[in-house]
Amino acid sequence: MKTIQVALLGFGTVGSGTFEVIMNRQREQFAHKVGADLVVKTVLVRHPAKYREQIPDQVQLTDDIDQILADEDIDIVVELIGGLEPAKTYILKALAAGKSVVSANKDLIAVAGREIYAAAAKAGKDFMFEAAAMGAIPIVHPLMEGLSANHIEEIVGIMNGTTNYILSKMAEEGWSYDQALAEATRLGYAEADPTADVEGLDAGRKVAILANLAFHCPAVFDDVYIEGITKVTAVDIAYAARFGYVIKLLGIANKQAEGVALRVYPALIDKRHPLASVNDSFNAAFVRGDAVDEAMFYGRGAGKLPTASAVVGDIIDISRNIVCGCEGRLGDSTYESCCFLPIDEVENPFFVRLTVKDSSGVLAQIGQAFGDANVSIAQVVQETLSAHDLADLVIITHSVKERNFRQALDAICNTEVVEKVESVIRVYGDIR
Amino acid sequence: MKTIQVALLGFGTVGSGTFEVIMNRQREQFAHKVGADLVVKTVLVRHPAKYREQIPDQVQLTDDIDQILADEDIDIVVELIGGLEPAKTYILKALAAGKSVVSANKDLIAVAGREIYAAAAKAGKDFMFEAAAMGAIPIVHPLMEGLSANHIEEIVGIMNGTTNYILSKMAEEGWSYDQALAEATRLGYAEADPTADVEGLDAGRKVAILANLAFHCPAVFDDVYIEGITKVTAVDIAYAARFGYVIKLLGIANKQAEGVALRVYPALIDKRHPLASVNDSFNAAFVRGDAVDEAMFYGRGAGKLPTASAVVGDIIDISRNIVCGCEGRLGDSTYESCCFLPIDEVENPFFVRLTVKDSSGVLAQIGQAFGDANVSIAQVVQETLSAHDLADLVIITHSVKERNFRQALDAICNTEVVEKVESVIRVYGDIR
């Protein structure tokens, strides 16, 4: 029986989890699942001596990528070092050296995916990245395989666990954003610098990668419009609940009449939608296709063993290809061109919370101003504030192009009754 | 470029949906996705003349399976006639004739899966059946591929759309079982004879098939303990809601200390569990594995185009294998033996609704009887009924082996205070 040999680049959280799954948890299973044995031959780390105690002697440790590239016994290179460089160079060199590659590196794939897909196709090798899209949740392979009989119309998802934990706690416990972030940091869900999570960058990378697979298009991170959750308040969440909505940070990739729209922003979503009950640090992707109708994939978007589950799933898949002599079987999925819509051209309903003068005729005046701008109002709540003769006026509009909505909002701000625009949050889906 | 040629056996709802996806919706996509063209060459139906108008002239119609088996141009046979025979014979003959096979036939695979998997492995061909497990929901391939780095501990799911529609409406609208069934029949969700759905047989077949993949074991339909939903009442649903539960028809396959337990029955499930918000005719499978932690797959379990989505996904997968020369790549996944637990040995908490005499000391007497039988009570509600000095006594126990619970219940029925056992429903998961 053949032994398939793997090199791990990096031995952090995901690297050590991947090592554990291959060398311990699944050790006895590979013969059945793959028809070959599977071992980690070499681990690349910056300071090999530091890792000698936790890695068995029969596994090589090196700080020299060339040793791995030149080793003809190594079939699969698993890139878990993250970041743009040297990860990209290592991946391209490994493919050129005739090795298939697995990567969990969303930062890299969201900007250089196409170049790597093309390099893999040229080399006739596999490049697999299930863990880079939604962590443990199988979504890359279902999009390329199980759902491949569909024209995908939309993917909308909760693509970041840290922000979902924060928004869940704000909704359930009434915490402020700062309180929820502090607790997320304490629990290790948020990093010391939480920017990539709370500003939506992490989710934006996943939107770009999923768009590659769903629409076969060359989307990159810069094609995604991104807003984070730092401006969402407990007051907005409470008003949303009164209208029957929850607020989630959504990643959305969909086809509209004039092009593909890619964006990440906090949005109101109907509390009966399956994504609305995805709470805490869980992630989910909801997919609409012309044949499948609706499907949803739910699970852990991060974590040591969950991410390793996806990485080793890819390693097993490639190993089967090696055993059958069919590496490169899936090929490059980004064969279409497409036009990406700027956010101004995207249509949504909007949730607007205004502080207005608490006098008669205010609602009529604002309604008139929205009407003049062809923005149709779906729902309104007005609530007197305790002080200063002011009121909260909360409006949900029907679907309208972002550009038109912003023009209407400018006009309304120019009326003398509006004191302040407290918040503007998009609404996902049509108003029922 | 090669043209891969398909024969469809059967042209009912799923057959015509499959034809539409291949010949119309995805026609232009196959070259990109597969690296080959893909066409339906032949359709097998009992009365070819009846179908000539709806099927284009360049597609052959036949009532003779041997014509298809002998046709060397046909690469893939798609069995959509259902039932045990002649479907099984056709599938085995097609594999022996060197063709890969796709089937949506859960009745057959739940009893003869292993024989067919082995025949495919022997022939070095693919046998794929994504549509037979959960309809449109990709779950067969994720279990064999994306989640293959896991030891699967449990699959629990809502595996039948008709019964989920009925139970959803009973909960939302307060309808009786008969009212909800009548509406399901009117909408076409329930068949004229709804037995296979409402008695849990359809879900039981899916449990057997999923157990093959999750535990690599030779489970068949007869290994699954099955109870349907016909005894569930709106009263039980209302009491369950008061305890924080919903009632769903669950298919459950899990590993317990002494073996694998396979069963289908109505059960209380915590309303915060992701399966609890799967409503109407939607299905979902919730999977626990040692690495992935928790994952859920949600979507349509039936329907013309949704089922065709899964069937054509399999056809595309096999076509890629044909192009790469690697048919049979996944092999037979049922390589383990295992012991199946009889329902008597399975542990659950229980929900019991009793009609009791409305007198002091009743609760103490019943509590004593449960305690004597080592059944621990978690929650109780007692409610006086309007007539006859009777009361409803509703109890949720902690987890207990079925055998021990039944003994305790017998003892309780022998006390003079219990007038009637109104219902006994299992509870999914530990009591919090």
PDB file of N, CA and C in Angstrom, chain A residues 21 25-26 29 32-33 136 138 144-146 148-151 216 274 277 282 290-300 305-306 309 312-313 316-317 320-321 324 326 329-330 335-336, chain B residues 21 25-26 29 32-33 136 144-146 148-151 216 274 277 282 290-300 305-306 309 312-313 316-317 320-321 324 326 329-330 335-336:
ATOM      1  N   VAL A  21      -5.095  15.278  13.994  1.00  0.00           N
ATOM      2  CA  VAL A  21      -6.099  14.489  13.264  1.00  0.00           C
ATOM      3  C   VAL A  21      -5.411  13.452  12.372  1.00  0.00           C
ATOM      4  N   ARG A  25      -5.992  10.814  15.531  1.00  0.00           N
ATOM      5  CA  ARG A  25      -7.422  10.510  15.456  1.00  0.00           C
ATOM      6  C   ARG A  25      -7.823   9.663  14.250  1.00  0.00           C
ATOM      7  N   GLN A  26      -7.248   9.921  13.080  1.00  0.00           N
ATOM      8  CA  GLN A  26      -7.668   9.205  11.872  1.00  0.00           C
ATOM      9  C   GLN A  26      -6.641   8.168  11.401  1.00  0.00           C
ATOM     10  N   GLN A  29      -7.748   4.949   9.965  1.00  0.00           N
ATOM     11  CA  GLN A  29      -8.879   5.026   9.035  1.00  0.00           C
ATOM     12  C   GLN A  29      -8.462   5.224   7.578  1.00  0.00           C
ATOM     13  N   HIS A  32      -8.790   2.505   4.872  1.00  0.00           N
ATOM     14  CA  HIS A  32     -10.154   2.281   4.392  1.00  0.00           C
ATOM     15  C   HIS A  32     -10.645   3.433   3.524  1.00  0.00           C
ATOM     16  N   LYS A  33     -10.379   4.657   3.989  1.00  0.00           N
ATOM     17  CA  LYS A  33     -10.988   5.810   3.332  1.00  0.00           C
ATOM     18  C   LYS A  33     -10.282   6.181   2.031  1.00  0.00           C
ATOM     19  N   ALA A 136     -14.912  25.090   9.421  1.00  0.00           N
ATOM     20  CA  ALA A 136     -15.267  23.664   9.427  1.00  0.00           C
ATOM     21  C   ALA A 136     -16.428  23.339   8.509  1.00  0.00           C
ATOM     22  N   PRO A 138     -18.545  22.516   5.467  1.00  0.00           N
ATOM     23  CA  PRO A 138     -18.304  22.173   4.065  1.00  0.00           C
ATOM     24  C   PRO A 138     -19.152  23.073   3.171  1.00  0.00           C
ATOM     25  N   MET A 144     -18.758  23.394  -5.559  1.00  0.00           N
ATOM     26  CA  MET A 144     -18.093  22.883  -6.761  1.00  0.00           C
ATOM     27  C   MET A 144     -18.655  21.537  -7.198  1.00  0.00           C
ATOM     28  N   GLU A 145     -19.320  20.826  -6.265  1.00  0.00           N
ATOM     29  CA  GLU A 145     -19.736  19.458  -6.599  1.00  0.00           C
ATOM     30  C   GLU A 145     -21.252  19.254  -6.396  1.00  0.00           C
ATOM     31  N   GLY A 146     -21.692  19.110  -5.162  1.00  0.00           N
ATOM     32  CA  GLY A 146     -23.093  18.753  -4.910  1.00  0.00           C
ATOM     33  C   GLY A 146     -24.101  19.733  -5.493  1.00  0.00           C
ATOM     34  N   SER A 148     -23.412  21.714  -8.087  1.00  0.00           N
ATOM     35  CA  SER A 148     -22.891  22.165  -9.382  1.00  0.00           C
ATOM     36  C   SER A 148     -23.931  22.076 -10.496  1.00  0.00           C
ATOM     37  N   ALA A 149     -25.089  21.475 -10.224  1.00  0.00           N
ATOM     38  CA  ALA A 149     -26.152  21.460 -11.239  1.00  0.00           C
ATOM     39  C   ALA A 149     -27.026  22.707 -11.169  1.00  0.00           C
ATOM     40  N   ASN A 150     -26.586  23.706 -10.396  1.00  0.00           N
ATOM     41  CA  ASN A 150     -27.384  24.923 -10.211  1.00  0.00           C
ATOM     42  C   ASN A 150     -26.737  26.159 -10.826  1.00  0.00           C
ATOM     43  N   HIS A 151     -27.576  27.089 -11.234  1.00  0.00           N
ATOM     44  CA  HIS A 151     -27.153  28.469 -11.368  1.00  0.00           C
ATOM     45  C   HIS A 151     -27.363  29.095  -9.989  1.00  0.00           C
ATOM     46  N   HIS A 216     -18.447  31.656 -10.530  1.00  0.00           N
ATOM     47  CA  HIS A 216     -17.343  31.316 -11.427  1.00  0.00           C
ATOM     48  C   HIS A 216     -16.621  32.575 -11.896  1.00  0.00           C
ATOM     49  N   PRO A 274     -33.948  31.283   8.463  1.00  0.00           N
ATOM     50  CA  PRO A 274     -33.054  30.338   9.159  1.00  0.00           C
ATOM     51  C   PRO A 274     -31.760  30.976   9.677  1.00  0.00           C
ATOM     52  N   SER A 277     -31.664  32.515  13.485  1.00  0.00           N
ATOM     53  CA  SER A 277     -31.430  31.744  14.715  1.00  0.00           C
ATOM     54  C   SER A 277     -30.027  31.151  14.787  1.00  0.00           C
ATOM     55  N   PHE A 282     -21.358  30.663  16.099  1.00  0.00           N
ATOM     56  CA  PHE A 282     -21.604  29.822  14.921  1.00  0.00           C
ATOM     57  C   PHE A 282     -21.714  30.658  13.644  1.00  0.00           C
ATOM     58  N   ASP A 290     -31.140  27.809  -8.772  1.00  0.00           N
ATOM     59  CA  ASP A 290     -32.349  27.654  -9.583  1.00  0.00           C
ATOM     60  C   ASP A 290     -32.968  26.265  -9.444  1.00  0.00           C
ATOM     61  N   ALA A 291     -32.173  25.247  -9.109  1.00  0.00           N
ATOM     62  CA  ALA A 291     -32.744  23.908  -8.955  1.00  0.00           C
ATOM     63  C   ALA A 291     -32.915  23.542  -7.482  1.00  0.00           C
ATOM     64  N   VAL A 292     -31.906  23.798  -6.671  1.00  0.00           N
ATOM     65  CA  VAL A 292     -31.935  23.350  -5.265  1.00  0.00           C
ATOM     66  C   VAL A 292     -32.926  24.149  -4.433  1.00  0.00           C
ATOM     67  N   ASP A 293     -33.351  25.315  -4.939  1.00  0.00           N
ATOM     68  CA  ASP A 293     -34.185  26.244  -4.180  1.00  0.00           C
ATOM     69  C   ASP A 293     -33.315  26.838  -3.065  1.00  0.00           C
ATOM     70  N   GLU A 294     -33.554  26.442  -1.808  1.00  0.00           N
ATOM     71  CA  GLU A 294     -32.785  27.009  -0.695  1.00  0.00           C
ATOM     72  C   GLU A 294     -32.034  25.909   0.036  1.00  0.00           C
ATOM     73  N   ALA A 295     -30.793  26.181   0.390  1.00  0.00           N
ATOM     74  CA  ALA A 295     -30.027  25.246   1.221  1.00  0.00           C
ATOM     75  C   ALA A 295     -29.215  26.063   2.201  1.00  0.00           C
ATOM     76  N   MET A 296     -28.971  25.507   3.385  1.00  0.00           N
ATOM     77  CA  MET A 296     -28.144  26.223   4.355  1.00  0.00           C
ATOM     78  C   MET A 296     -27.121  25.276   4.950  1.00  0.00           C
ATOM     79  N   PHE A 297     -25.937  25.816   5.210  1.00  0.00           N
ATOM     80  CA  PHE A 297     -24.829  25.070   5.789  1.00  0.00           C
ATOM     81  C   PHE A 297     -24.400  25.796   7.055  1.00  0.00           C
ATOM     82  N   TYR A 298     -24.369  25.080   8.163  1.00  0.00           N
ATOM     83  CA  TYR A 298     -24.202  25.686   9.490  1.00  0.00           C
ATOM     84  C   TYR A 298     -23.089  24.985  10.248  1.00  0.00           C
ATOM     85  N   GLY A 299     -22.311  25.723  11.017  1.00  0.00           N
ATOM     86  CA  GLY A 299     -21.302  25.070  11.856  1.00  0.00           C
ATOM     87  C   GLY A 299     -20.291  26.051  12.408  1.00  0.00           C
ATOM     88  N   ARG A 300     -19.124  25.521  12.743  1.00  0.00           N
ATOM     89  CA  ARG A 300     -18.049  26.311  13.341  1.00  0.00           C
ATOM     90  C   ARG A 300     -17.212  26.954  12.248  1.00  0.00           C
ATOM     91  N   LEU A 305      -9.651  22.176  16.135  1.00  0.00           N
ATOM     92  CA  LEU A 305     -10.066  20.921  15.494  1.00  0.00           C
ATOM     93  C   LEU A 305     -11.105  21.142  14.395  1.00  0.00           C
ATOM     94  N   PRO A 306     -12.072  22.059  14.570  1.00  0.00           N
ATOM     95  CA  PRO A 306     -13.000  22.288  13.451  1.00  0.00           C
ATOM     96  C   PRO A 306     -12.274  22.694  12.162  1.00  0.00           C
ATOM     97  N   SER A 309     -10.594  19.788  10.721  1.00  0.00           N
ATOM     98  CA  SER A 309     -11.551  18.891  10.057  1.00  0.00           C
ATOM     99  C   SER A 309     -11.625  19.211   8.567  1.00  0.00           C
ATOM    100  N   VAL A 312      -8.053  18.479   6.811  1.00  0.00           N
ATOM    101  CA  VAL A 312      -7.779  17.057   6.590  1.00  0.00           C
ATOM    102  C   VAL A 312      -8.796  16.454   5.620  1.00  0.00           C
ATOM    103  N   GLY A 313     -10.031  16.989   5.599  1.00  0.00           N
ATOM    104  CA  GLY A 313     -10.985  16.573   4.564  1.00  0.00           C
ATOM    105  C   GLY A 313     -10.398  16.812   3.174  1.00  0.00           C
ATOM    106  N   ILE A 316      -7.581  14.291   2.490  1.00  0.00           N
ATOM    107  CA  ILE A 316      -8.134  12.979   2.116  1.00  0.00           C
ATOM    108  C   ILE A 316      -8.608  13.008   0.663  1.00  0.00           C
ATOM    109  N   ASP A 317      -9.262  14.108   0.276  1.00  0.00           N
ATOM    110  CA  ASP A 317      -9.756  14.234  -1.094  1.00  0.00           C
ATOM    111  C   ASP A 317      -8.600  14.169  -2.101  1.00  0.00           C
ATOM    112  N   ARG A 320      -7.143  10.660  -2.326  1.00  0.00           N
ATOM    113  CA  ARG A 320      -7.914   9.788  -3.226  1.00  0.00           C
ATOM    114  C   ARG A 320      -7.560  10.062  -4.687  1.00  0.00           C
ATOM    115  N   ASN A 321      -7.383  11.347  -5.007  1.00  0.00           N
ATOM    116  CA  ASN A 321      -6.991  11.676  -6.373  1.00  0.00           C
ATOM    117  C   ASN A 321      -5.617  11.102  -6.707  1.00  0.00           C
ATOM    118  N   CYS A 324      -5.927   7.438  -7.340  1.00  0.00           N
ATOM    119  CA  CYS A 324      -6.593   7.160  -8.628  1.00  0.00           C
ATOM    120  C   CYS A 324      -5.894   7.814  -9.812  1.00  0.00           C
ATOM    121  N   CYS A 326      -5.690  11.044 -10.484  1.00  0.00           N
ATOM    122  CA  CYS A 326      -6.512  12.102 -11.090  1.00  0.00           C
ATOM    123  C   CYS A 326      -6.393  13.431 -10.337  1.00  0.00           C
ATOM    124  N   ARG A 329      -8.471  17.074 -10.716  1.00  0.00           N
ATOM    125  CA  ARG A 329      -9.777  16.628 -11.200  1.00  0.00           C
ATOM    126  C   ARG A 329     -10.835  17.734 -11.243  1.00  0.00           C
ATOM    127  N   LEU A 330     -10.843  18.630 -10.255  1.00  0.00           N
ATOM    128  CA  LEU A 330     -11.898  19.648 -10.218  1.00  0.00           C
ATOM    129  C   LEU A 330     -11.611  20.842 -11.125  1.00  0.00           C
ATOM    130  N   TYR A 335     -14.365  30.531 -14.538  1.00  0.00           N
ATOM    131  CA  TYR A 335     -14.307  30.603 -15.994  1.00  0.00           C
ATOM    132  C   TYR A 335     -15.198  31.689 -16.589  1.00  0.00           C
ATOM    133  N   GLU A 336     -15.957  32.414 -15.747  1.00  0.00           N
ATOM    134  CA  GLU A 336     -16.845  33.456 -16.257  1.00  0.00           C
ATOM    135  C   GLU A 336     -16.233  34.833 -15.969  1.00  0.00           C
TER     136      GLU A 336
ATOM    137  N   VAL B  21     -32.776  19.834 -16.318  1.00  0.00           N
ATOM    138  CA  VAL B  21     -31.508  20.418 -15.860  1.00  0.00           C
ATOM    139  C   VAL B  21     -30.373  20.077 -16.837  1.00  0.00           C
ATOM    140  N   ARG B  25     -31.172  23.748 -18.572  1.00  0.00           N
ATOM    141  CA  ARG B  25     -30.602  24.697 -17.622  1.00  0.00           C
ATOM    142  C   ARG B  25     -29.077  24.699 -17.575  1.00  0.00           C
ATOM    143  N   GLN B  26     -28.441  23.517 -17.657  1.00  0.00           N
ATOM    144  CA  GLN B  26     -26.985  23.446 -17.503  1.00  0.00           C
ATOM    145  C   GLN B  26     -26.270  23.148 -18.820  1.00  0.00           C
ATOM    146  N   GLN B  29     -23.029  24.742 -19.581  1.00  0.00           N
ATOM    147  CA  GLN B  29     -22.075  24.805 -18.475  1.00  0.00           C
ATOM    148  C   GLN B  29     -21.156  23.590 -18.408  1.00  0.00           C
ATOM    149  N   HIS B  32     -17.407  23.684 -19.207  1.00  0.00           N
ATOM    150  CA  HIS B  32     -16.576  24.309 -18.182  1.00  0.00           C
ATOM    151  C   HIS B  32     -16.442  23.430 -16.939  1.00  0.00           C
ATOM    152  N   LYS B  33     -17.569  22.875 -16.520  1.00  0.00           N
ATOM    153  CA  LYS B  33     -17.575  22.181 -15.228  1.00  0.00           C
ATOM    154  C   LYS B  33     -16.958  20.794 -15.307  1.00  0.00           C
ATOM    155  N   ALA B 136     -32.500  17.273  -1.922  1.00  0.00           N
ATOM    156  CA  ALA B 136     -31.607  18.280  -2.491  1.00  0.00           C
ATOM    157  C   ALA B 136     -30.421  18.603  -1.592  1.00  0.00           C
ATOM    158  N   MET B 144     -18.930  11.561   3.066  1.00  0.00           N
ATOM    159  CA  MET B 144     -17.859  10.748   2.484  1.00  0.00           C
ATOM    160  C   MET B 144     -16.602  11.571   2.205  1.00  0.00           C
ATOM    161  N   GLU B 145     -16.747  12.912   2.122  1.00  0.00           N
ATOM    162  CA  GLU B 145     -15.608  13.723   1.678  1.00  0.00           C
ATOM    163  C   GLU B 145     -15.285  14.824   2.686  1.00  0.00           C
ATOM    164  N   GLY B 146     -16.057  15.899   2.719  1.00  0.00           N
ATOM    165  CA  GLY B 146     -15.700  17.057   3.547  1.00  0.00           C
ATOM    166  C   GLY B 146     -15.569  16.743   5.026  1.00  0.00           C
ATOM    167  N   SER B 148     -14.858  13.699   6.183  1.00  0.00           N
ATOM    168  CA  SER B 148     -14.244  12.373   6.301  1.00  0.00           C
ATOM    169  C   SER B 148     -13.074  12.349   7.286  1.00  0.00           C
ATOM    170  N   ALA B 149     -12.645  13.515   7.773  1.00  0.00           N
ATOM    171  CA  ALA B 149     -11.590  13.541   8.789  1.00  0.00           C
ATOM    172  C   ALA B 149     -12.159  13.390  10.203  1.00  0.00           C
ATOM    173  N   ASN B 150     -13.440  13.041  10.302  1.00  0.00           N
ATOM    174  CA  ASN B 150     -14.096  12.928  11.602  1.00  0.00           C
ATOM    175  C   ASN B 150     -14.488  11.504  11.947  1.00  0.00           C
ATOM    176  N   HIS B 151     -14.502  11.227  13.260  1.00  0.00           N
ATOM    177  CA  HIS B 151     -15.306  10.126  13.763  1.00  0.00           C
ATOM    178  C   HIS B 151     -16.687  10.724  14.033  1.00  0.00           C
ATOM    179  N   HIS B 216     -19.895   3.802   8.713  1.00  0.00           N
ATOM    180  CA  HIS B 216     -19.271   2.825   7.823  1.00  0.00           C
ATOM    181  C   HIS B 216     -19.792   1.423   8.110  1.00  0.00           C
ATOM    182  N   PRO B 274     -30.751  24.249  16.783  1.00  0.00           N
ATOM    183  CA  PRO B 274     -30.961  24.669  15.390  1.00  0.00           C
ATOM    184  C   PRO B 274     -32.042  23.870  14.655  1.00  0.00           C
ATOM    185  N   SER B 277     -35.934  25.213  14.739  1.00  0.00           N
ATOM    186  CA  SER B 277     -36.501  26.242  13.864  1.00  0.00           C
ATOM    187  C   SER B 277     -36.551  25.803  12.398  1.00  0.00           C
ATOM    188  N   PHE B 282     -39.376  21.867   5.089  1.00  0.00           N
ATOM    189  CA  PHE B 282     -37.919  21.779   5.009  1.00  0.00           C
ATOM    190  C   PHE B 282     -37.377  20.621   5.847  1.00  0.00           C
ATOM    191  N   ASP B 290     -15.992  14.336  15.969  1.00  0.00           N
ATOM    192  CA  ASP B 290     -14.964  14.642  16.973  1.00  0.00           C
ATOM    193  C   ASP B 290     -14.119  15.857  16.601  1.00  0.00           C
ATOM    194  N   ALA B 291     -13.981  16.162  15.315  1.00  0.00           N
ATOM    195  CA  ALA B 291     -13.192  17.338  14.926  1.00  0.00           C
ATOM    196  C   ALA B 291     -14.085  18.522  14.552  1.00  0.00           C
ATOM    197  N   VAL B 292     -15.121  18.271  13.767  1.00  0.00           N
ATOM    198  CA  VAL B 292     -15.936  19.372  13.238  1.00  0.00           C
ATOM    199  C   VAL B 292     -16.805  20.013  14.316  1.00  0.00           C
ATOM    200  N   ASP B 293     -17.001  19.297  15.450  1.00  0.00           N
ATOM    201  CA  ASP B 293     -17.920  19.721  16.497  1.00  0.00           C
ATOM    202  C   ASP B 293     -19.349  19.549  15.954  1.00  0.00           C
ATOM    203  N   GLU B 294     -20.041  20.655  15.630  1.00  0.00           N
ATOM    204  CA  GLU B 294     -21.412  20.542  15.157  1.00  0.00           C
ATOM    205  C   GLU B 294     -21.538  21.162  13.773  1.00  0.00           C
ATOM    206  N   ALA B 295     -22.273  20.495  12.905  1.00  0.00           N
ATOM    207  CA  ALA B 295     -22.559  21.069  11.585  1.00  0.00           C
ATOM    208  C   ALA B 295     -23.997  20.723  11.241  1.00  0.00           C
ATOM    209  N   MET B 296     -24.648  21.600  10.482  1.00  0.00           N
ATOM    210  CA  MET B 296     -26.019  21.301  10.071  1.00  0.00           C
ATOM    211  C   MET B 296     -26.190  21.590   8.590  1.00  0.00           C
ATOM    212  N   PHE B 297     -26.976  20.758   7.932  1.00  0.00           N
ATOM    213  CA  PHE B 297     -27.267  20.875   6.513  1.00  0.00           C
ATOM    214  C   PHE B 297     -28.780  20.970   6.365  1.00  0.00           C
ATOM    215  N   TYR B 298     -29.236  22.003   5.687  1.00  0.00           N
ATOM    216  CA  TYR B 298     -30.660  22.353   5.651  1.00  0.00           C
ATOM    217  C   TYR B 298     -31.118  22.561   4.219  1.00  0.00           C
ATOM    218  N   GLY B 299     -32.327  22.150   3.906  1.00  0.00           N
ATOM    219  CA  GLY B 299     -32.848  22.431   2.570  1.00  0.00           C
ATOM    220  C   GLY B 299     -34.090  21.633   2.254  1.00  0.00           C
ATOM    221  N   ARG B 300     -34.326  21.454   0.948  1.00  0.00           N
ATOM    222  CA  ARG B 300     -35.504  20.749   0.469  1.00  0.00           C
ATOM    223  C   ARG B 300     -35.229  19.249   0.415  1.00  0.00           C
ATOM    224  N   LEU B 305     -37.332  19.875  -9.083  1.00  0.00           N
ATOM    225  CA  LEU B 305     -36.011  20.429  -9.378  1.00  0.00           C
ATOM    226  C   LEU B 305     -35.031  20.253  -8.226  1.00  0.00           C
ATOM    227  N   PRO B 306     -35.457  20.408  -6.955  1.00  0.00           N
ATOM    228  CA  PRO B 306     -34.494  20.151  -5.876  1.00  0.00           C
ATOM    229  C   PRO B 306     -33.906  18.739  -5.942  1.00  0.00           C
ATOM    230  N   SER B 309     -31.509  18.530  -8.693  1.00  0.00           N
ATOM    231  CA  SER B 309     -30.243  19.188  -8.348  1.00  0.00           C
ATOM    232  C   SER B 309     -29.245  18.169  -7.801  1.00  0.00           C
ATOM    233  N   VAL B 312     -28.325  15.484 -10.673  1.00  0.00           N
ATOM    234  CA  VAL B 312     -27.396  15.988 -11.697  1.00  0.00           C
ATOM    235  C   VAL B 312     -26.043  16.329 -11.060  1.00  0.00           C
ATOM    236  N   GLY B 313     -26.041  16.732  -9.788  1.00  0.00           N
ATOM    237  CA  GLY B 313     -24.752  16.904  -9.084  1.00  0.00           C
ATOM    238  C   GLY B 313     -23.948  15.605  -9.125  1.00  0.00           C
ATOM    239  N   ILE B 316     -22.649  14.988 -12.665  1.00  0.00           N
ATOM    240  CA  ILE B 316     -21.466  15.813 -12.944  1.00  0.00           C
ATOM    241  C   ILE B 316     -20.235  15.201 -12.269  1.00  0.00           C
ATOM    242  N   ASP B 317     -20.402  14.747 -11.029  1.00  0.00           N
ATOM    243  CA  ASP B 317     -19.293  14.148 -10.301  1.00  0.00           C
ATOM    244  C   ASP B 317     -18.750  12.919 -11.037  1.00  0.00           C
ATOM    245  N   ARG B 320     -16.909  13.902 -14.209  1.00  0.00           N
ATOM    246  CA  ARG B 320     -15.510  14.303 -13.952  1.00  0.00           C
ATOM    247  C   ARG B 320     -14.629  13.078 -13.777  1.00  0.00           C
ATOM    248  N   ASN B 321     -15.153  12.063 -13.099  1.00  0.00           N
ATOM    249  CA  ASN B 321     -14.375  10.839 -12.932  1.00  0.00           C
ATOM    250  C   ASN B 321     -14.116  10.163 -14.278  1.00  0.00           C
ATOM    251  N   CYS B 324     -11.429  12.016 -16.084  1.00  0.00           N
ATOM    252  CA  CYS B 324     -10.108  11.789 -15.463  1.00  0.00           C
ATOM    253  C   CYS B 324      -9.726  10.316 -15.401  1.00  0.00           C
ATOM    254  N   CYS B 326     -11.108   7.996 -13.502  1.00  0.00           N
ATOM    255  CA  CYS B 326     -11.059   7.516 -12.113  1.00  0.00           C
ATOM    256  C   CYS B 326     -12.437   7.155 -11.578  1.00  0.00           C
ATOM    257  N   ARG B 329     -13.756   6.106  -7.700  1.00  0.00           N
ATOM    258  CA  ARG B 329     -12.800   6.814  -6.862  1.00  0.00           C
ATOM    259  C   ARG B 329     -13.150   6.774  -5.374  1.00  0.00           C
ATOM    260  N   LEU B 330     -14.444   6.888  -5.022  1.00  0.00           N
ATOM    261  CA  LEU B 330     -14.795   6.941  -3.595  1.00  0.00           C
ATOM    262  C   LEU B 330     -14.854   5.571  -2.944  1.00  0.00           C
ATOM    263  N   TYR B 335     -17.116  -0.282   5.661  1.00  0.00           N
ATOM    264  CA  TYR B 335     -16.037  -1.230   5.953  1.00  0.00           C
ATOM    265  C   TYR B 335     -15.987  -1.674   7.408  1.00  0.00           C
ATOM    266  N   GLU B 336     -16.885  -1.154   8.255  1.00  0.00           N
ATOM    267  CA  GLU B 336     -16.874  -1.534   9.670  1.00  0.00           C
ATOM    268  C   GLU B 336     -18.031  -2.484   9.946  1.00  0.00           C
TER     269      GLU B 336
END
